[in-house]
Coordinates of C-alpha atoms in Angstrom, one line a residue:
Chain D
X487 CA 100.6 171.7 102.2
X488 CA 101.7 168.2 102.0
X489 CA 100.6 166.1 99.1
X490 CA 100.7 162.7 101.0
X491 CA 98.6 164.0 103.3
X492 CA 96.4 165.5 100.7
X493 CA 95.9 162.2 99.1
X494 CA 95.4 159.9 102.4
X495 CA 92.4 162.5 102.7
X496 CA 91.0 162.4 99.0
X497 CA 91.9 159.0 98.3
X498 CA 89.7 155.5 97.1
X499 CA 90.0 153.7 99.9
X500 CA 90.1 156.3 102.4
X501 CA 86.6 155.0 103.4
X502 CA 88.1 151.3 104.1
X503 CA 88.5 150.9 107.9
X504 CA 91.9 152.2 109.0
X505 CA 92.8 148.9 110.7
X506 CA 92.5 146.6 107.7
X507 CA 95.1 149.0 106.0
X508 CA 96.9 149.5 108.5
X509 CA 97.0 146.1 109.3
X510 CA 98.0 145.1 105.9
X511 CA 100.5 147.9 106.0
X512 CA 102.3 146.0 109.0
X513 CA 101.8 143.0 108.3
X514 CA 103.3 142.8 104.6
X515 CA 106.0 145.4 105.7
X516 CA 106.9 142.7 108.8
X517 CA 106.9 139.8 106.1
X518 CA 109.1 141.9 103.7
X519 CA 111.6 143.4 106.1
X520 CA 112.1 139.7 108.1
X521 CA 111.8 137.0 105.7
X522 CA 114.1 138.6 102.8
X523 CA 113.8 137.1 99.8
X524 CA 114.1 138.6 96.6
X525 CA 110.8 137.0 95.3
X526 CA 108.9 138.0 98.4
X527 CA 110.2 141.9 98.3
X528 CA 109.4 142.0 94.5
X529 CA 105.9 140.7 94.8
X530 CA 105.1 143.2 97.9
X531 CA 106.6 145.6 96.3
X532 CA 104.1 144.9 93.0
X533 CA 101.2 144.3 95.5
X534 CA 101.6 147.2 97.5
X535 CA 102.1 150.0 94.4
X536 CA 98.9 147.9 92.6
X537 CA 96.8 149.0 95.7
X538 CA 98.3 152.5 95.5
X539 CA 98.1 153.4 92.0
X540 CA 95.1 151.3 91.1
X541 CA 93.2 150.9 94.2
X542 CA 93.7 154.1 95.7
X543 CA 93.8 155.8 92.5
X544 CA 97.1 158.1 93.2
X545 CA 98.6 159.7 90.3
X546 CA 101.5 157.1 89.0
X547 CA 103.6 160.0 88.7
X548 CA 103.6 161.0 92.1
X549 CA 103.5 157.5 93.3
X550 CA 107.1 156.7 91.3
X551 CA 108.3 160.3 92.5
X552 CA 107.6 159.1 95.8
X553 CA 110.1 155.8 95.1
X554 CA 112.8 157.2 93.7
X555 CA 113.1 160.0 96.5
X556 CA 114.9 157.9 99.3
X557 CA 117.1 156.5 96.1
X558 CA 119.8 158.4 97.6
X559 CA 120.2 156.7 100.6
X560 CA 119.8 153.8 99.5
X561 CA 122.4 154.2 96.8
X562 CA 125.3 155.5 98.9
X563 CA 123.5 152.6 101.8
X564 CA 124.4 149.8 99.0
X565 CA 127.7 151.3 97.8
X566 CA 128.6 151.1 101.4
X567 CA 128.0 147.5 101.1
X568 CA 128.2 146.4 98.3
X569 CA 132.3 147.4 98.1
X570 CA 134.2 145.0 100.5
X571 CA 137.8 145.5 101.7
X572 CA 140.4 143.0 101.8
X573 CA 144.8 143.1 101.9
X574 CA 144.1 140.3 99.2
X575 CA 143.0 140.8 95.6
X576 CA 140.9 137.6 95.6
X577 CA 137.6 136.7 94.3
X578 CA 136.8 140.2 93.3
X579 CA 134.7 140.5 90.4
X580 CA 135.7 143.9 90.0
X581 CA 138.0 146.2 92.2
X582 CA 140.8 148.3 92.7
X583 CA 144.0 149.0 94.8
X584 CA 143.3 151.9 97.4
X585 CA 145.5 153.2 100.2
X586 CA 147.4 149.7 100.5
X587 CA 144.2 147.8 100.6
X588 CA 142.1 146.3 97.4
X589 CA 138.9 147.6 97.5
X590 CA 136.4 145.2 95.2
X591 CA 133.3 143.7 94.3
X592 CA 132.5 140.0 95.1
X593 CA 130.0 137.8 94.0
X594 CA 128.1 137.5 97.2
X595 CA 128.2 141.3 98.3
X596 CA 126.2 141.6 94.5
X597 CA 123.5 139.3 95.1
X598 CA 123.6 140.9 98.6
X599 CA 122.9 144.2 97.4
X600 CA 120.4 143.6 94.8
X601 CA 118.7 141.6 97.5
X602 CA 118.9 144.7 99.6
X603 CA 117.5 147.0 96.8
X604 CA 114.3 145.5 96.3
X605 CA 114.3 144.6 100.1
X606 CA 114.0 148.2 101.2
X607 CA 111.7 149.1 98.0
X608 CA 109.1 146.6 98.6
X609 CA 109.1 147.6 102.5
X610 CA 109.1 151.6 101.4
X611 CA 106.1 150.4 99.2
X612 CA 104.3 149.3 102.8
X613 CA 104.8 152.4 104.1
X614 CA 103.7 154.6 101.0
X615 CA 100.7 152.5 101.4
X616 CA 99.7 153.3 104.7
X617 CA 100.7 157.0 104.2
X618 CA 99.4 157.8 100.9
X619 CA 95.6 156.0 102.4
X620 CA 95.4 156.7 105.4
X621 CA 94.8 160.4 107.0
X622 CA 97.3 160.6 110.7
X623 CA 93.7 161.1 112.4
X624 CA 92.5 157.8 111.7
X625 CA 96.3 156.3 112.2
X626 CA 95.9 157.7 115.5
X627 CA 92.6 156.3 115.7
X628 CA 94.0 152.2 115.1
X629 CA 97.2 153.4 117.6
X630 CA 94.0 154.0 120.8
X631 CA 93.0 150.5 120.0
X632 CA 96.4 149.4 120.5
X633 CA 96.7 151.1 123.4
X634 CA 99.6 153.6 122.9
X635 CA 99.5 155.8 126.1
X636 CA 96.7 158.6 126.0
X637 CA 99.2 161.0 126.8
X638 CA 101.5 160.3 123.6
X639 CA 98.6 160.2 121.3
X640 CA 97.0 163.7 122.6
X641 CA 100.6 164.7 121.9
X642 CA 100.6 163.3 118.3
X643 CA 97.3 164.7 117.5
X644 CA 98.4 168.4 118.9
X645 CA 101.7 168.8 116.6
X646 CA 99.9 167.3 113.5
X647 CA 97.4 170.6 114.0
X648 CA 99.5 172.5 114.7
X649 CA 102.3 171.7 112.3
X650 CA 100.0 173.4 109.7
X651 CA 99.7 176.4 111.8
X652 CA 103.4 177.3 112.2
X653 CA 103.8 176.2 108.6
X654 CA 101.7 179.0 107.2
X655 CA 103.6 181.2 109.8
X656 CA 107.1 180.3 108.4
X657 CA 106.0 180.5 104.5
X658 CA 104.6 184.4 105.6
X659 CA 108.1 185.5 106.8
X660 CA 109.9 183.8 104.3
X661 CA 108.2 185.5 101.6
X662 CA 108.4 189.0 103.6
X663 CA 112.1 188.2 104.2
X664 CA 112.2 187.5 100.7
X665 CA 110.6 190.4 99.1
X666 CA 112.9 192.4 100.6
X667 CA 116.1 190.4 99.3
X668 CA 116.3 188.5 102.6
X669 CA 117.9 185.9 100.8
X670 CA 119.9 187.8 98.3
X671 CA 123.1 186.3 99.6
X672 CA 124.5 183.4 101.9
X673 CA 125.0 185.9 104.9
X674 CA 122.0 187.7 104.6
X675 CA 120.1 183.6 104.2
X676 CA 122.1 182.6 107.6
X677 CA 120.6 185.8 109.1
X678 CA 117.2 186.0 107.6
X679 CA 116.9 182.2 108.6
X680 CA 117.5 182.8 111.8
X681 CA 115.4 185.3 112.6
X682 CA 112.8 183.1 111.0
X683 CA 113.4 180.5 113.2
X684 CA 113.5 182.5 116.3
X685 CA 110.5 184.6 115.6
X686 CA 108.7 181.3 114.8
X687 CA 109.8 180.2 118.1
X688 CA 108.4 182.7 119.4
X689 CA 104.9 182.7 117.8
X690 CA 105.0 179.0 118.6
X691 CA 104.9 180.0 122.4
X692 CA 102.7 182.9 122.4
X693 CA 100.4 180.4 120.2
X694 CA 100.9 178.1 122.9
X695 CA 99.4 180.1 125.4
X696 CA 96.5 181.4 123.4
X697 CA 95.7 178.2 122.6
X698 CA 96.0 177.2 126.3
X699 CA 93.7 179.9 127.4
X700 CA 91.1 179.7 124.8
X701 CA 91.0 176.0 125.9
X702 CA 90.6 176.9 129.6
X703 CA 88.1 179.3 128.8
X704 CA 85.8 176.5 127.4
X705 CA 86.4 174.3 130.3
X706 CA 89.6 172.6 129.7
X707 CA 90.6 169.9 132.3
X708 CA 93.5 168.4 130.7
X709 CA 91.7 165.8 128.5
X710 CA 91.1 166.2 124.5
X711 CA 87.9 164.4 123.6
X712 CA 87.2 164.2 119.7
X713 CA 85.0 162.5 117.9
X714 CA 86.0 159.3 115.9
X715 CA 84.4 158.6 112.8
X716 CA 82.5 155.5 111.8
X717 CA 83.7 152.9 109.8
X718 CA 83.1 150.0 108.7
X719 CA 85.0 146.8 109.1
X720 CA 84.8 144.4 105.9
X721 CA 85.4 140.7 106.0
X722 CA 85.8 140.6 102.0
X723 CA 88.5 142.7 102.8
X724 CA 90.4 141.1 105.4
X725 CA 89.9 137.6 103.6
X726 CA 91.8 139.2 100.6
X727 CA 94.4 140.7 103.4
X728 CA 94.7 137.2 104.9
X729 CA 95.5 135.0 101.8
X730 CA 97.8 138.0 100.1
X731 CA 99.9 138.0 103.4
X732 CA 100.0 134.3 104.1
X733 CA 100.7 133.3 100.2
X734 CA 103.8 136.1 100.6
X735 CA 104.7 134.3 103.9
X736 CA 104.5 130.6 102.4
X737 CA 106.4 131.7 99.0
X738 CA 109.1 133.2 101.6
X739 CA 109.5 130.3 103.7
X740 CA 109.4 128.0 100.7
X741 CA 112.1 129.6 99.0
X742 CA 114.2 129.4 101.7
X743 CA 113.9 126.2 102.4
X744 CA 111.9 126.2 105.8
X745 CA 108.4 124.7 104.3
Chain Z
X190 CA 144.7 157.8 89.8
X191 CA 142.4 154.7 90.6
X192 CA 141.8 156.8 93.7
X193 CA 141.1 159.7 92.2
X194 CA 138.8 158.4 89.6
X195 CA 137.1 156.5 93.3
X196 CA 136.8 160.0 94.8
X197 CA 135.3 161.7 91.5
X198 CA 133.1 158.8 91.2
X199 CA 132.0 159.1 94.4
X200 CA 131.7 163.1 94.6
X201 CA 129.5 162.5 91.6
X202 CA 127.1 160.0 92.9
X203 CA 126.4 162.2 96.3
X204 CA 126.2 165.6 94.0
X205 CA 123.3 163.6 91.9
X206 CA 121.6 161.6 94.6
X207 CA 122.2 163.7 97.7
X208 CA 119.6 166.9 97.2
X209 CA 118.4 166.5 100.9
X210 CA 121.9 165.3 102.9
X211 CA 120.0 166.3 106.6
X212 CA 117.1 163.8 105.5
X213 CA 119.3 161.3 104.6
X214 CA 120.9 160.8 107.6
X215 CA 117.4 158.7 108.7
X216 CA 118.0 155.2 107.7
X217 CA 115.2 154.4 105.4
X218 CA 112.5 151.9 105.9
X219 CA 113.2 148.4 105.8
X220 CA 117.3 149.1 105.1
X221 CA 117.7 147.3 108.7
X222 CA 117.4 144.2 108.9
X223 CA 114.3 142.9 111.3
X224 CA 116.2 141.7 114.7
X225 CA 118.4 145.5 114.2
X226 CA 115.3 147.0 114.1
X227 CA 113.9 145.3 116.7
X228 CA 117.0 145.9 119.0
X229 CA 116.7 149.7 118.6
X230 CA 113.6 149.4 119.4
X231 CA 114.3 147.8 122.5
X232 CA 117.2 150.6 123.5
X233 CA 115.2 153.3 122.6
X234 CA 112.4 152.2 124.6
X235 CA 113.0 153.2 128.2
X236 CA 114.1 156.9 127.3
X237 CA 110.6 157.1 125.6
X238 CA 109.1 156.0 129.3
X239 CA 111.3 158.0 131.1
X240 CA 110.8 161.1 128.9
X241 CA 106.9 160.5 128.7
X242 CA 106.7 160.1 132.5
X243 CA 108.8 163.2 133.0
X244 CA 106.1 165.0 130.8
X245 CA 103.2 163.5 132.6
X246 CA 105.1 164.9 135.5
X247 CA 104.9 168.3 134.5
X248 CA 101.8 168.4 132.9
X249 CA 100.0 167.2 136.1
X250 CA 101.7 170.6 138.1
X251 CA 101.2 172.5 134.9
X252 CA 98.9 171.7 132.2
X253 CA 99.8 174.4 129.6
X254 CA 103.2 172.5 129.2
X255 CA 101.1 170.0 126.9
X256 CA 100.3 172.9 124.9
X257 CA 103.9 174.0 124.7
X258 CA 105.4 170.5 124.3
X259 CA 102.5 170.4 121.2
X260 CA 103.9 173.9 119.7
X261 CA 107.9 172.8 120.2
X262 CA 107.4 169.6 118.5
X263 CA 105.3 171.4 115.3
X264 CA 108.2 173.8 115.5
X265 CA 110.7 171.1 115.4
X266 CA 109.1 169.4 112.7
X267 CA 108.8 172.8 110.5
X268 CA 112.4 173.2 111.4
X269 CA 113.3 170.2 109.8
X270 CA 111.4 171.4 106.6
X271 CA 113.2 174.4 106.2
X272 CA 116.5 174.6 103.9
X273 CA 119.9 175.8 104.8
X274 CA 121.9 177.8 102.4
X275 CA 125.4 175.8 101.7
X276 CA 128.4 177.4 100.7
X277 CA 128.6 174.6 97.8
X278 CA 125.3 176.1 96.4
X279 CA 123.3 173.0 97.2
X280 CA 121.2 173.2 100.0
X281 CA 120.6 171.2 103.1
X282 CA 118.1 170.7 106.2
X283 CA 118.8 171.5 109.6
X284 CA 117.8 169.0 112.1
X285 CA 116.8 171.1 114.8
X286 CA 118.3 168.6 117.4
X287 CA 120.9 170.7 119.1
X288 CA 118.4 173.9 119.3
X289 CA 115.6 171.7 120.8
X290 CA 117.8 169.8 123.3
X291 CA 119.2 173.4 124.4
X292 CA 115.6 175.3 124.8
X293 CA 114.1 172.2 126.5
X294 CA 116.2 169.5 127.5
X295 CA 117.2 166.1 126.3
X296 CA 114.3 164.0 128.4
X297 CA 111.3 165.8 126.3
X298 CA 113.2 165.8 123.1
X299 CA 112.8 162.3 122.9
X300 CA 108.8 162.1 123.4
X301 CA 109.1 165.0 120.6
X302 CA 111.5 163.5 118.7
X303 CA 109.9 160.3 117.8
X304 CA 106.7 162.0 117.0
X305 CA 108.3 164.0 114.3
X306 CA 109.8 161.6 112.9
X307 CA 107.0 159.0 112.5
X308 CA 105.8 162.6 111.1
X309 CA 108.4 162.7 108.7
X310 CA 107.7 159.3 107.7
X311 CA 104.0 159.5 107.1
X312 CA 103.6 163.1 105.6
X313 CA 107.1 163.5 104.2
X314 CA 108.6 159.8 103.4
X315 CA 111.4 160.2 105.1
X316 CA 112.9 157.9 107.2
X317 CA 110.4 154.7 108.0
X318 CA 108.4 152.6 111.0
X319 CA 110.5 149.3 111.3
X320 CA 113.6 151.7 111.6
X321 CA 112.0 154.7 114.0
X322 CA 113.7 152.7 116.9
X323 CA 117.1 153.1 115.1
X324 CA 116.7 156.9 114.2
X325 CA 115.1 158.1 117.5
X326 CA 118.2 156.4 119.2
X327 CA 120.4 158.7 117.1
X328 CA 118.4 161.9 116.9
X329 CA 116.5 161.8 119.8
X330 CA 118.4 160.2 122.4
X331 CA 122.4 160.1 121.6
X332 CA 122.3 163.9 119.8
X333 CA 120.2 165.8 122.0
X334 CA 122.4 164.2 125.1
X335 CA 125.5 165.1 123.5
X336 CA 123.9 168.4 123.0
X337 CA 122.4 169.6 125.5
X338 CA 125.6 168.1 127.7
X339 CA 128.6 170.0 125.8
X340 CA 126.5 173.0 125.8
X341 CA 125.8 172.7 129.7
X342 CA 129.4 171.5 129.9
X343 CA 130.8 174.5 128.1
X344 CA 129.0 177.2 130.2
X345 CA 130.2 175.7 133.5
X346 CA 133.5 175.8 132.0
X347 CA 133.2 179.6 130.7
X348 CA 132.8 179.9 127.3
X349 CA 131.1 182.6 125.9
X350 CA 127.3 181.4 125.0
X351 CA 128.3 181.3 121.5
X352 CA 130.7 178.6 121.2
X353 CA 129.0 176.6 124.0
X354 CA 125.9 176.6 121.6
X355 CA 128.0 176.1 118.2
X356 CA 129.6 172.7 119.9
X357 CA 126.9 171.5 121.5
X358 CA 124.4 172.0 118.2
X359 CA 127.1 171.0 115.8
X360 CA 128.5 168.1 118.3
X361 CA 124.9 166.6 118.4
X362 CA 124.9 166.6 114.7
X363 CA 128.3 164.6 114.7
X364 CA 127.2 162.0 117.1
X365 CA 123.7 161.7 115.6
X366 CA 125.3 160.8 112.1
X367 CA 128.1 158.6 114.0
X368 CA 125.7 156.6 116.1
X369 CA 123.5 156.0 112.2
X370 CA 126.9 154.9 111.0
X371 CA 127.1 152.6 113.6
X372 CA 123.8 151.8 113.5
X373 CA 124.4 150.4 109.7
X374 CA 128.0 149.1 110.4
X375 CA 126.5 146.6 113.1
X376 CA 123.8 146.0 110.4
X377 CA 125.9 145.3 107.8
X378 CA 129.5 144.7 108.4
X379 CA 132.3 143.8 106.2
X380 CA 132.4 140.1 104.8
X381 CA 136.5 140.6 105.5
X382 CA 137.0 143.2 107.1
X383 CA 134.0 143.1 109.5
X384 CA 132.2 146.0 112.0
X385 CA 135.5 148.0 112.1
X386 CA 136.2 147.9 108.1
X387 CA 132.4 148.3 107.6
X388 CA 131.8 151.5 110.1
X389 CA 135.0 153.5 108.1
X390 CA 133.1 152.9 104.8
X391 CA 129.9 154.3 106.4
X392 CA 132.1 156.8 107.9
X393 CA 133.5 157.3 105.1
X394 CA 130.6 157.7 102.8
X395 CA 128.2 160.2 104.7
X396 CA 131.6 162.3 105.9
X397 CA 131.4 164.6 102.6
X398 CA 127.8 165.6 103.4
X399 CA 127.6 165.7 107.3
X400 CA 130.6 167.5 108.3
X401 CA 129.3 170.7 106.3
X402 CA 125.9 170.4 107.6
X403 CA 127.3 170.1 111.6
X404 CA 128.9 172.9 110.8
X405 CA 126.4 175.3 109.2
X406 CA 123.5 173.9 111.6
X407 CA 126.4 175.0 114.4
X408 CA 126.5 178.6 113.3
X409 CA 122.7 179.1 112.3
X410 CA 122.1 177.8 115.9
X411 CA 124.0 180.5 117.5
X412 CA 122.3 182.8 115.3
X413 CA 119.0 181.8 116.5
X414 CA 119.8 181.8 119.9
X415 CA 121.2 185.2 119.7
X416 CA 118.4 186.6 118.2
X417 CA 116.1 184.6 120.9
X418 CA 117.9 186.0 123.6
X419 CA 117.9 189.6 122.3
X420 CA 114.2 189.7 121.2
X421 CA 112.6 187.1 123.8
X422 CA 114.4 187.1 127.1
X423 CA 111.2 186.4 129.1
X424 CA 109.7 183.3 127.2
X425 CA 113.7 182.0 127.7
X426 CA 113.2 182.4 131.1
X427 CA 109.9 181.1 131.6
X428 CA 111.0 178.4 129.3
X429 CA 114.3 177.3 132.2
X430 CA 111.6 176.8 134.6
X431 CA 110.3 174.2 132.2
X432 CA 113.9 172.4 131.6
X433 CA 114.2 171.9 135.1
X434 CA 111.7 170.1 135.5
X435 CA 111.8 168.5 132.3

């Protein structure tokens, strides 16, 4: 249903051990997002779609489909700040008179916002990484090691099923509602959507309480147990993680003067 | 005419770039800066406790309420995936905030709420991890509130159950995209002009998309409701005995 998910499942490294990615994830994501530096944003942002497109093997299509989709918040994000207001028309590189104030690009709020750009596209790299290699079970598996409540994660685990349930439910009566020009026009959409959404509703609760009682009928005490599967941790692997992270923490700190 | 060239300009860029407003309303990963993030975090925190605590609550008096809980945030989440028809032709997504708050209260919505949106980011890249503290504060703690209290509000004042669920689902829109705007003004304020100058340009910018959507999301809410009450009546009322305890 959802090709990220498809391809965390069918994916090269999907048999690397969840924490090393998910580790790397963090920890490069961390390093992007705090130090801030172009160099360090464009080099995770390299890494990160090297180990997607190469190492994971991912279609390069998809992958840059994938990059350019948030592109439009992070457009209107950086025309937000890259325009700066001011009564005075000065140091403006380019800019215009609006409503009694100048409106205008400086110097500064440019670098800024190319800074920005490649800021949030290395970090949306980290996160396409750890999405696009790792399935949500074995996320969920790294987040018990960490110690995230049991009742949150039994929670995660139960919507991520059942997401896929109730989406097969919805594309059924959409396609009913549409063969029988549900969605002909807007007022027939607004009331063919709605009864969508409240019949889903309520095969969402009636599922609820199937579920509950098949569950109870197999001796249910309020636990989930499931099975985790095996991997394997690799010290290759997390030497490699290791000396990419620190060299993109000492060529952050270096640039900026700190080392 | 430099304005109007600034407003074409502008009504172009969002009609290109802005096929999924509803989505857009998350603040991508990494666009806040690491100490924002972190401070959003920090806020959203305690409701999360609170809200998990409330369920453990429940659960331990009712353990088919985990089932439930399970089944509203999937529906949430498949929700959110759906597409509402726009009068401008384009389409948009509703966020499901105002119905979820309203069917079963602020407290759970926020447990829900992140989960789906760590969801979204994961399955659906949308939204991101170093600013889920940021977008659950606006769409699972602020909207829902402001939700779930205008509705409540409303019917103790005697407004027909229609309008008291248009305000509160539309309201909780509004705040949810003025508490992001916020969110990113306090990020990123104005060299000159600082926070004040910075949170009318955010204002500003994500005005021509959000407005509409509070608005449709509003009226496809009451539509839902209507047909929930009409065709469901009994889950409804099983479902009050949930939201007070909840």
């Amino acid at each position: 249903m959802f090709k990220i998910d498809h391809f965390a499942y069918t994916n090269r490294l999907k048999a690397v051990h969840p924490a090393e990615k998910f580790g790397f994830a963090m920890i490069t994501l961390s390093l992007c997002v705090g130090l801030n530096s172009l160099p360090v944003s464009v080099a995770t942002l390299t890494i990160m779609s090297f180990a997607v497109v190469v190492l994971a093997g991912t279609p390069w299509r998809f992958y840059v489909k994938l990059l350019t989709l948030p592109l439009g918040f992070l457009l209107m994000g950086i025309v937000a700040v890259v325009f700066s207001v001011s009564s005075v028309a000065a140091g403006y590189l380019w800019g215009f008179h609006l409503a009694g104030v100048y409106v205008g690009v400086t110097e500064d709020s440019l670098y800024f916002a190319v800074q920005l750009f490649f800021k949030v596209l290395g970090a949306v790299s980290c996160l396409y990484f750890l999405a696009l290699t790792t399935p949500l079970t074995d996320i969920l598996q790294v987040l018990r090691k960490l110690r995230v409540p049991p009742l949150f994660l039994e929670l995660m685990m139960l919507i991520y099923r059942f997401i896929f349930v109730l989406l097969e439910t919805a594309g059924r009566i959409h396609l009913s509602q549409s063969s029988r020009w549900g969605y002909a026009t807007i007022t027939a959409s607004y009331r063919s959507l709605a009864g969508l959404i409240a019949n889903l509703f309520a095969r969402a609760y009636w599922r609820s309480q199937v579920s509950f009682h098949a569950l109870l009928s197999r001796g249910y005490t309020g636990r989930l147990e499931v099975l985790e599967s095996d991997y394997r941790l690799s010290w290759k692997n997390i030497t490699v993680i290791t000396a990419v992270d620190m060299l993109l923490a000492v060529f952050g700190l270096y640039g900026r003067g700190i080392i | 005419m430099s304005r109007k060239i600034y407003f074409m300009v502008l009504t172009l860029l969002v009609l290109t770039f802005y096929p999924n407003p509803a989505y857009a309303m998350h603040i991508m990963e990494g666009f806040l800066p690491l100490p924002w993030a972190i401070f959003w975090a920090v806020i959203t925190l305690p409701f999360l406790i609170y809200g998990l605590k409330s369920i453990k609550d429940t659960v331990e008096e009712n353990p088919g309420f985990k089932m439930l809980l399970a089944f509203a945030g999937a529906f949430a989440f498949v929700l959110s995936a759906l597409k509402i028809p726009s009068v401008t032709g384009s389409s948009s997504h509703p966020t499901g905030v105002g119905l979820g708050a309203i069917l079963f209260g602020p407290t759970v919505m926020t447990v829900i709420g992140v989960i789906i949106l760590l969801f979204q980011a994961l399955l659906l890249a949308h939204g991101g991890i170093t600013t889920l503290g940021a977008n659950t504060f606006s769409m699972a703690v602020v909207g829902p509130l402001v939700s779930y209290g205008i509705y409540k509000g409303a019917q103790k004042a005697g407004l027909p159950r229609g309008l008291a669920v248009f305000f509160g689902a539309a309201l909780g829109d509004l705040a949810t995209y003025v508490t992001t705007s916020i969110q990113l003004a306090a990020a990123y304020p104005d060299p000159t002009g600082g926070i004040a100058a910075s949170l009318t340009k955010f204002v500003g910018v994500f005005a021509l998309t959000q407005v509409p959507l509070a608005v449709s999301e509003g009226l496809l809410t009451v539509v839902a409701v209507n047909f929930l009450v009409s065709h469901n009546k009994s889950d409804l009322l099983a479902l009050s005995v949930i939201k007070r305890e909840g």
